[in-house]
């Protein structure tokens, strides 16, 4: 089926069928958003699922592994724990292990991270002048993972044409199997 036939099929739909297709799509999108927001509430994390984008945590995590996160504020941060954090000025969160923790008497906690596969700590990744991370920088803590499931995300980011090919294939699939 070529694109001309596909658009002819869309034109032949009556208004009720087209409205039904749009409504189905809206229900799918809103369901996905509700599931995501529900996961955010249950896990306490603004991003309950993340993909490992680099090899800095090998051998613990490989590029493309999907991590499940929690971020309960009452849980203390401990040395050896794997955290996902955001640094001011960087959009993409970083997945690294806690190397050192400094806890003050007033309860403030500062900590230093490092990738398992890196030779130096992360101070070079932090914002200029920042030597330690605080709890506010933590997006979540790794609680589980599924290997390589996130490779699709990496492929779509590294090869934008691949993203459009997948979207076109999904659109074609929906049009062919709409009955």
Coordinates of N, CA and C in Angstrom, one line a residue:
X1 N 0.9 -1.2 0.0 CA 0.0 0.0 0.0 C 0.9 1.2 0.0
X2 N 0.7 2.1 -1.0 CA 1.5 3.4 -1.0 C 0.8 4.5 -0.3
X3 N 1.4 5.6 -0.2 CA 0.9 6.8 0.6 C -0.4 7.3 -0.1
X4 N -0.5 7.3 -1.4 CA -1.7 7.8 -2.1 C -2.9 7.0 -1.7
X5 N -2.7 5.6 -1.6 CA -3.9 4.8 -1.2 C -4.2 5.0 0.3
X6 N -3.2 5.2 1.1 CA -3.4 5.5 2.5 C -4.2 6.7 2.7
X7 N -3.9 7.8 2.0 CA -4.7 9.1 2.1 C -6.1 8.9 1.6
X8 N -6.2 8.1 0.5 CA -7.5 7.9 0.0 C -8.4 7.2 1.0
X9 N -7.8 6.2 1.8 CA -8.6 5.6 2.8 C -9.0 6.6 3.9
X10 N -8.2 7.5 4.2 CA -8.5 8.5 5.2 C -9.6 9.4 4.7
X11 N -9.6 9.8 3.4 CA -10.6 10.6 2.8 C -11.9 9.9 2.7
X12 N -11.9 8.6 2.5 CA -13.2 7.8 2.4 C -13.9 7.6 3.8
X13 N -13.2 7.8 4.9 CA -13.8 7.7 6.2 C -14.9 8.8 6.3
X14 N -16.0 8.4 6.9 CA -17.0 9.4 7.2 C -16.6 10.1 8.5
X15 N -17.3 11.2 8.8 CA -16.9 12.0 9.9 C -16.9 11.2 11.2
X16 N -17.9 10.3 11.4 CA -18.0 9.5 12.6 C -16.7 8.6 12.7
X17 N -16.3 7.9 11.7 CA -15.1 7.0 11.7 C -13.9 7.8 12.1
X18 N -13.7 9.0 11.4 CA -12.6 9.8 11.7 C -12.5 10.3 13.1
X19 N -13.7 10.7 13.6 CA -13.8 11.1 15.0 C -13.5 10.0 16.0
X20 N -13.9 8.8 15.6 CA -13.6 7.6 16.4 C -12.1 7.3 16.5
X21 N -11.5 7.4 15.3 CA -10.0 7.2 15.3 C -9.3 8.2 16.1
X22 N -9.7 9.5 16.0 CA -9.0 10.6 16.8 C -9.3 10.4 18.3
X23 N -10.5 10.0 18.6 CA -10.8 9.7 20.0 C -10.0 8.6 20.6
X24 N -9.9 7.5 19.8 CA -9.0 6.4 20.2 C -7.6 6.8 20.5
X25 N -7.1 7.6 19.6 CA -5.7 8.1 19.8 C -5.6 8.9 21.0
X26 N -6.6 9.8 21.2 CA -6.5 10.7 22.4 C -6.6 9.8 23.7
X27 N -7.4 8.8 23.7 CA -7.5 7.9 24.9 C -6.2 7.2 25.1
X28 N -5.5 6.7 24.1 CA -4.2 6.1 24.3 C -3.2 7.1 24.9
X29 N -3.1 8.3 24.3 CA -2.2 9.3 24.8 C -2.5 9.7 26.2
X30 N -3.8 9.9 26.6 CA -4.1 10.3 27.9 C -3.9 9.2 28.9
X31 N -4.1 7.9 28.5 CA -3.8 6.8 29.4 C -2.3 6.7 29.7
X32 N -1.5 6.9 28.7 CA -0.1 6.8 28.9 C 0.4 7.9 29.8
X33 N -0.2 9.1 29.7 CA 0.2 10.2 30.6 C -0.3 9.9 32.0
X34 N -1.5 9.3 32.2 CA -2.0 9.0 33.5 C -1.1 7.9 34.2
X35 N -0.7 6.9 33.4 CA 0.2 5.9 33.9 C 1.5 6.5 34.4
X36 N 2.1 7.4 33.5 CA 3.4 8.1 33.9 C 3.2 8.9 35.2
X37 N 2.2 9.7 35.2 CA 1.9 10.5 36.4 C 1.7 9.7 37.7
X38 N 1.0 8.5 37.5 CA 0.8 7.6 38.6 C 2.1 7.0 39.1
X39 N 3.0 6.7 38.2 CA 4.3 6.2 38.5 C 5.1 7.2 39.3
X40 N 5.0 8.5 38.8 CA 5.7 9.6 39.5 C 5.3 9.7 41.0
X41 N 4.0 9.5 41.2 CA 3.4 9.6 42.6 C 3.9 8.5 43.4
X42 N 3.8 7.2 42.9 CA 4.2 6.0 43.6 C 5.6 6.0 43.9
X43 N 6.5 6.4 43.0 CA 7.9 6.2 43.2 C 8.6 7.5 43.8
X44 N 7.9 8.6 43.8 CA 8.4 9.8 44.4 C 9.5 10.5 43.5
X45 N 9.6 10.0 42.2 CA 10.6 10.5 41.3 C 9.9 11.2 40.1
X46 N 10.5 12.3 39.7 CA 10.0 13.1 38.6 C 10.2 12.3 37.3
X47 N 11.1 11.3 37.3 CA 11.4 10.4 36.2 C 11.6 9.0 36.6
X48 N 10.5 8.2 36.8 CA 10.6 6.9 37.4 C 11.3 5.9 36.5
X49 N 11.5 6.2 35.2 CA 12.2 5.3 34.3 C 13.1 6.1 33.5
X50 N 14.4 5.6 33.4 CA 15.4 6.3 32.6 C 16.2 5.3 31.8
X51 N 16.8 5.7 30.8 CA 17.7 4.9 29.9 C 19.1 5.3 30.2
X52 N 20.0 4.3 30.4 CA 21.5 4.6 30.5 C 22.0 4.9 29.1
X53 N 22.5 6.1 29.0 CA 23.0 6.6 27.7 C 24.4 6.5 27.4
X54 N 25.2 6.2 28.4 CA 26.7 6.0 28.1 C 27.2 4.8 28.8
X55 N 28.5 4.5 28.6 CA 29.1 3.3 29.1 C 29.8 3.6 30.4
X56 N 29.5 4.8 31.1 CA 30.3 5.2 32.3 C 30.0 4.3 33.5
X57 N 28.9 3.5 33.5 CA 28.6 2.7 34.6 C 28.9 1.2 34.3
X58 N 29.6 0.9 33.2 CA 29.9 -0.5 33.0 C 30.9 -1.0 34.0
X59 N 30.8 -2.2 34.5 CA 30.0 -3.3 34.1 C 28.6 -3.4 34.8
X60 N 28.3 -2.5 35.7 CA 27.0 -2.6 36.4 C 25.9 -2.4 35.5
X61 N 25.9 -1.4 34.6 CA 24.9 -1.1 33.7 C 25.5 -0.8 32.3
X62 N 24.9 -1.4 31.3 CA 25.4 -1.2 29.9 C 24.5 0.0 29.3
X63 N 25.1 0.5 28.2 CA 24.4 1.5 27.4 C 23.1 0.9 26.9
X64 N 21.9 1.5 27.1 CA 20.7 1.0 26.7 C 19.9 0.3 27.7
X65 N 20.4 0.1 28.9 CA 19.7 -0.5 30.0 C 18.6 0.4 30.5
X66 N 17.4 -0.1 30.8 CA 16.3 0.7 31.3 C 16.3 0.6 32.8
X67 N 16.4 1.7 33.6 CA 16.5 1.7 35.0 C 15.1 2.1 35.6
X68 N 14.7 1.5 36.7 CA 13.6 1.8 37.5 C 14.0 2.6 38.7
X69 N 13.5 3.8 38.9 CA 13.9 4.6 40.0 C 12.9 4.9 41.1
X70 N 13.3 5.1 42.3 CA 12.5 5.7 43.4 C 13.2 6.9 43.9
X71 N 12.5 7.7 44.6 CA 13.2 8.9 45.2 C 12.4 9.3 46.4
X72 N 12.4 8.5 47.4 CA 11.7 8.8 48.7 C 12.6 9.7 49.5
X73 N 12.1 10.9 49.8 CA 12.9 11.9 50.5 C 13.5 11.4 51.9
X74 N 12.7 10.5 52.5 CA 13.2 10.1 53.9 C 14.3 9.1 53.8
X75 N 14.6 8.5 52.7 CA 15.6 7.5 52.6 C 17.0 8.2 52.5
X76 N 17.9 7.8 53.4 CA 19.2 8.4 53.4 C 20.1 8.0 52.2
X77 N 20.9 8.9 51.7 CA 21.8 8.5 50.6 C 23.1 7.9 51.2
X78 N 23.5 6.8 50.7 CA 24.6 6.0 51.2 C 25.7 5.8 50.2
X79 N 26.9 5.6 50.6 CA 28.0 5.3 49.7 C 27.7 4.0 49.0
X80 N 28.0 3.9 47.7 CA 27.8 2.7 47.0 C 26.5 2.7 46.2
X81 N 25.5 3.5 46.6 CA 24.2 3.6 46.0 C 24.3 4.2 44.6
X82 N 23.5 3.7 43.7 CA 23.5 4.3 42.3 C 22.4 5.3 42.3
X83 N 22.7 6.6 41.9 CA 21.8 7.6 41.9 C 21.7 8.2 40.5
X84 N 20.6 8.8 40.1 CA 20.4 9.5 38.9 C 20.2 11.0 39.3
X85 N 21.1 11.9 38.8 CA 21.1 13.3 39.2 C 21.1 14.2 38.0
X86 N 20.6 15.4 38.3 CA 20.6 16.5 37.3 C 21.5 17.6 37.8
X87 N 22.3 18.1 36.9 CA 23.2 19.2 37.2 C 22.7 20.5 36.5
X88 N 22.8 21.6 37.2 CA 22.4 22.9 36.7 C 23.1 23.1 35.4
X89 N 22.4 23.4 34.3 CA 23.0 23.7 33.0 C 23.1 22.5 32.1
X90 N 22.7 21.3 32.6 CA 22.6 20.1 31.8 C 21.2 19.6 31.8
X91 N 20.7 19.2 30.6 CA 19.3 18.7 30.5 C 19.3 17.2 30.8
X92 N 20.3 16.5 30.4 CA 20.2 15.0 30.5 C 20.7 14.6 31.9
X93 N 19.9 13.8 32.6 CA 20.4 13.3 33.9 C 21.5 12.3 33.8
X94 N 22.3 12.2 34.8 CA 23.5 11.3 34.8 C 23.3 10.2 35.8
X95 N 23.7 9.0 35.5 CA 23.5 7.8 36.3 C 24.9 7.4 36.8
X96 N 25.2 7.6 38.1 CA 26.5 7.3 38.7 C 26.4 6.8 40.1
X97 N 27.5 6.3 40.7 CA 27.5 5.7 42.0 C 28.0 6.8 43.0
X98 N 27.4 6.7 44.2 CA 27.8 7.6 45.3 C 29.2 7.2 45.8
X99 N 30.1 8.1 45.8 CA 31.5 7.8 46.2 C 31.8 8.2 47.7
X100 N 31.3 9.4 48.0 CA 31.5 9.9 49.4 C 30.3 10.6 49.8
X101 N 30.0 10.6 51.2 CA 28.9 11.3 51.7 C 29.4 12.1 52.9
X102 N 29.0 13.4 53.0 CA 29.2 14.2 54.1 C 27.9 14.6 54.7
X103 N 27.7 14.2 56.0 CA 26.4 14.5 56.7 C 26.7 15.5 57.8
X104 N 26.1 16.7 57.8 CA 26.3 17.7 58.8 C 25.3 17.4 60.0
X105 N 25.6 18.0 61.1 CA 24.8 17.8 62.3 C 23.4 18.3 62.1
X106 N 23.2 19.3 61.3 CA 21.8 19.9 61.0 C 21.0 19.0 60.1
X107 N 21.6 17.9 59.6 CA 20.9 17.0 58.7 C 21.2 17.2 57.2
X108 N 21.9 18.3 56.8 CA 22.2 18.5 55.4 C 23.2 17.4 55.0
X109 N 23.0 17.0 53.8 CA 23.8 15.9 53.2 C 24.4 16.4 51.9
X110 N 25.7 16.3 51.7 CA 26.4 16.6 50.5 C 27.1 15.3 50.1
X111 N 27.1 15.0 48.8 CA 27.8 13.8 48.4 C 28.5 13.9 47.0
X112 N 29.4 13.0 46.7 CA 30.2 13.0 45.5 C 29.9 11.7 44.8
X113 N 29.9 11.8 43.4 CA 29.6 10.7 42.6 C 30.7 10.4 41.6
X114 N 30.6 9.2 41.1 CA 31.6 8.7 40.1 C 31.0 7.6 39.3
X115 N 31.3 7.6 38.0 CA 30.9 6.5 37.2 C 31.9 5.3 37.4
X116 N 31.3 4.1 37.5 CA 32.2 2.9 37.8 C 33.3 2.8 36.7
X117 N 33.0 3.1 35.5 CA 34.0 3.0 34.4 C 34.9 4.2 34.2
X118 N 34.7 5.2 35.0 CA 35.5 6.5 34.9 C 36.6 6.5 35.8
X119 N 37.7 7.2 35.4 CA 38.9 7.2 36.3 C 38.9 8.3 37.3
X120 N 38.1 9.3 37.2 CA 38.0 10.4 38.2 C 36.6 10.6 38.6
X121 N 36.4 11.3 39.7 CA 35.0 11.6 40.2 C 34.3 12.6 39.3
X122 N 33.1 12.9 39.6 CA 32.2 13.7 38.7 C 32.3 15.2 38.9
X123 N 33.3 15.7 39.7 CA 33.3 17.2 39.9 C 33.5 18.0 38.6
X124 N 34.0 17.4 37.6 CA 34.1 18.0 36.3 C 32.8 18.1 35.6
X125 N 31.8 17.3 36.0 CA 30.5 17.3 35.4 C 29.5 18.3 36.1
X126 N 29.8 18.6 37.3 CA 29.0 19.5 38.1 C 29.0 20.9 37.6
X127 N 28.1 21.7 38.0 CA 28.0 23.1 37.6 C 29.3 23.8 38.1
X128 N 29.7 24.9 37.4 CA 31.0 25.6 37.7 C 30.9 26.0 39.2
X129 N 32.0 25.7 39.9 CA 32.1 26.0 41.4 C 31.4 25.0 42.3
X130 N 30.7 24.1 41.8 CA 30.0 23.1 42.6 C 30.9 21.9 42.8
X131 N 31.2 21.6 44.1 CA 32.1 20.5 44.4 C 31.3 19.2 44.9
X132 N 30.1 19.4 45.4 CA 29.3 18.3 45.9 C 27.9 18.4 45.4
X133 N 27.2 17.3 45.4 CA 25.7 17.3 45.1 C 24.9 17.3 46.4
X134 N 23.7 17.8 46.3 CA 22.8 17.8 47.4 C 21.6 17.0 47.1
X135 N 20.8 16.6 48.0 CA 19.6 15.8 47.8 C 18.7 16.4 46.7
X136 N 18.6 17.7 46.6 CA 17.8 18.3 45.6 C 18.2 18.0 44.2
X137 N 19.4 17.6 44.0 CA 19.9 17.3 42.7 C 19.5 15.9 42.2
X138 N 19.1 15.0 43.1 CA 18.8 13.6 42.8 C 17.4 13.5 42.2
X139 N 17.4 12.9 41.0 CA 16.1 12.5 40.3 C 15.6 11.2 40.8
X140 N 16.5 10.3 41.2 CA 16.0 9.0 41.7 C 17.2 8.1 42.0
X141 N 16.9 7.0 42.6 CA 17.9 6.0 42.9 C 17.5 4.7 42.2
X142 N 18.5 4.0 41.6 CA 18.2 2.8 40.8 C 17.8 1.7 41.8
X143 N 16.6 1.1 41.4 CA 16.1 0.0 42.2 C 16.0 -1.3 41.4
X144 N 16.1 -1.2 40.1 CA 16.0 -2.4 39.2 C 16.3 -1.9 37.8
X145 N 16.5 -2.9 36.9 CA 16.8 -2.6 35.5 C 16.4 -3.7 34.6
X146 N 16.2 -3.4 33.4 CA 15.9 -4.4 32.3 C 17.0 -4.1 31.3
X147 N 17.8 -5.1 31.0 CA 19.0 -4.9 30.0 C 18.5 -4.6 28.6
X148 N 19.2 -3.6 28.0 CA 19.1 -3.2 26.6 C 17.7 -2.8 26.0
X149 N 16.7 -2.7 26.8 CA 15.4 -2.3 26.4 C 15.4 -0.9 25.9
X150 N 16.3 -0.1 26.4 CA 16.3 1.3 26.0 C 17.1 1.6 24.8
X151 N 17.6 0.6 24.1 CA 18.4 0.8 22.9 C 17.5 1.5 21.8
X152 N 16.2 1.2 21.8 CA 15.4 1.9 20.8 C 15.4 3.4 21.0
X153 N 15.4 3.9 22.3 CA 15.5 5.3 22.6 C 16.8 5.9 22.1
X154 N 17.9 5.2 22.3 CA 19.2 5.6 21.9 C 19.3 5.7 20.4
X155 N 18.7 4.7 19.7 CA 18.7 4.7 18.2 C 17.9 5.9 17.7
X156 N 16.8 6.2 18.3 CA 16.0 7.3 17.8 C 16.7 8.6 18.1
X157 N 17.4 8.7 19.1 CA 18.2 10.0 19.4 C 19.4 10.1 18.5
X158 N 20.1 9.0 18.3 CA 21.3 9.0 17.5 C 21.0 9.1 16.0
X159 N 19.9 8.5 15.5 CA 19.6 8.5 14.1 C 18.1 9.0 14.0
X160 N 17.9 10.3 13.8 CA 16.6 10.8 13.7 C 15.8 10.2 12.6
X161 N 16.4 9.8 11.5 CA 15.6 9.2 10.4 C 15.0 7.9 10.8
X162 N 15.7 7.2 11.7 CA 15.1 5.9 12.3 C 13.8 6.2 13.0
X163 N 13.8 7.3 13.8 CA 12.6 7.7 14.5 C 11.4 7.9 13.5
X164 N 11.7 8.6 12.4 CA 10.6 8.9 11.5 C 10.2 7.6 10.8
X165 N 11.1 6.7 10.5 CA 10.8 5.4 9.9 C 9.9 4.6 10.9
X166 N 10.1 4.6 12.2 CA 9.3 3.9 13.1 C 7.9 4.5 13.2
X167 N 7.9 5.9 13.2 CA 6.6 6.6 13.2 C 5.8 6.3 12.0
X168 N 6.4 6.3 10.8 CA 5.7 6.0 9.6 C 5.2 4.5 9.6
X169 N 6.0 3.6 10.1 CA 5.6 2.2 10.1 C 4.4 2.0 11.1
X170 N 4.4 2.7 12.2 CA 3.3 2.6 13.2 C 2.0 3.2 12.6
X171 N 2.2 4.3 11.9 CA 1.0 5.0 11.2 C 0.4 4.1 10.1
X172 N 1.3 3.4 9.4 CA 0.9 2.5 8.4 C 0.2 1.3 9.0
X173 N 0.7 0.8 10.1 CA 0.1 -0.3 10.8 C -1.3 0.0 11.3
X174 N -1.4 1.2 11.8 CA -2.7 1.6 12.3 C -3.8 1.7 11.2
X175 N -3.3 2.3 10.1 CA -4.3 2.5 9.0 C -4.7 1.1 8.4
X176 N -3.7 0.2 8.3 CA -4.0 -1.1 7.7 C -4.9 -1.9 8.6
X177 N -4.7 -1.9 9.9 CA -5.4 -2.7 10.8 C -6.5 -1.9 11.6
X178 N -7.1 -1.0 11.0 CA -8.1 -0.2 11.7 C -9.4 -0.8 11.9
X179 N -9.7 -1.9 11.2 CA -11.0 -2.4 11.3 C -11.2 -3.4 12.4

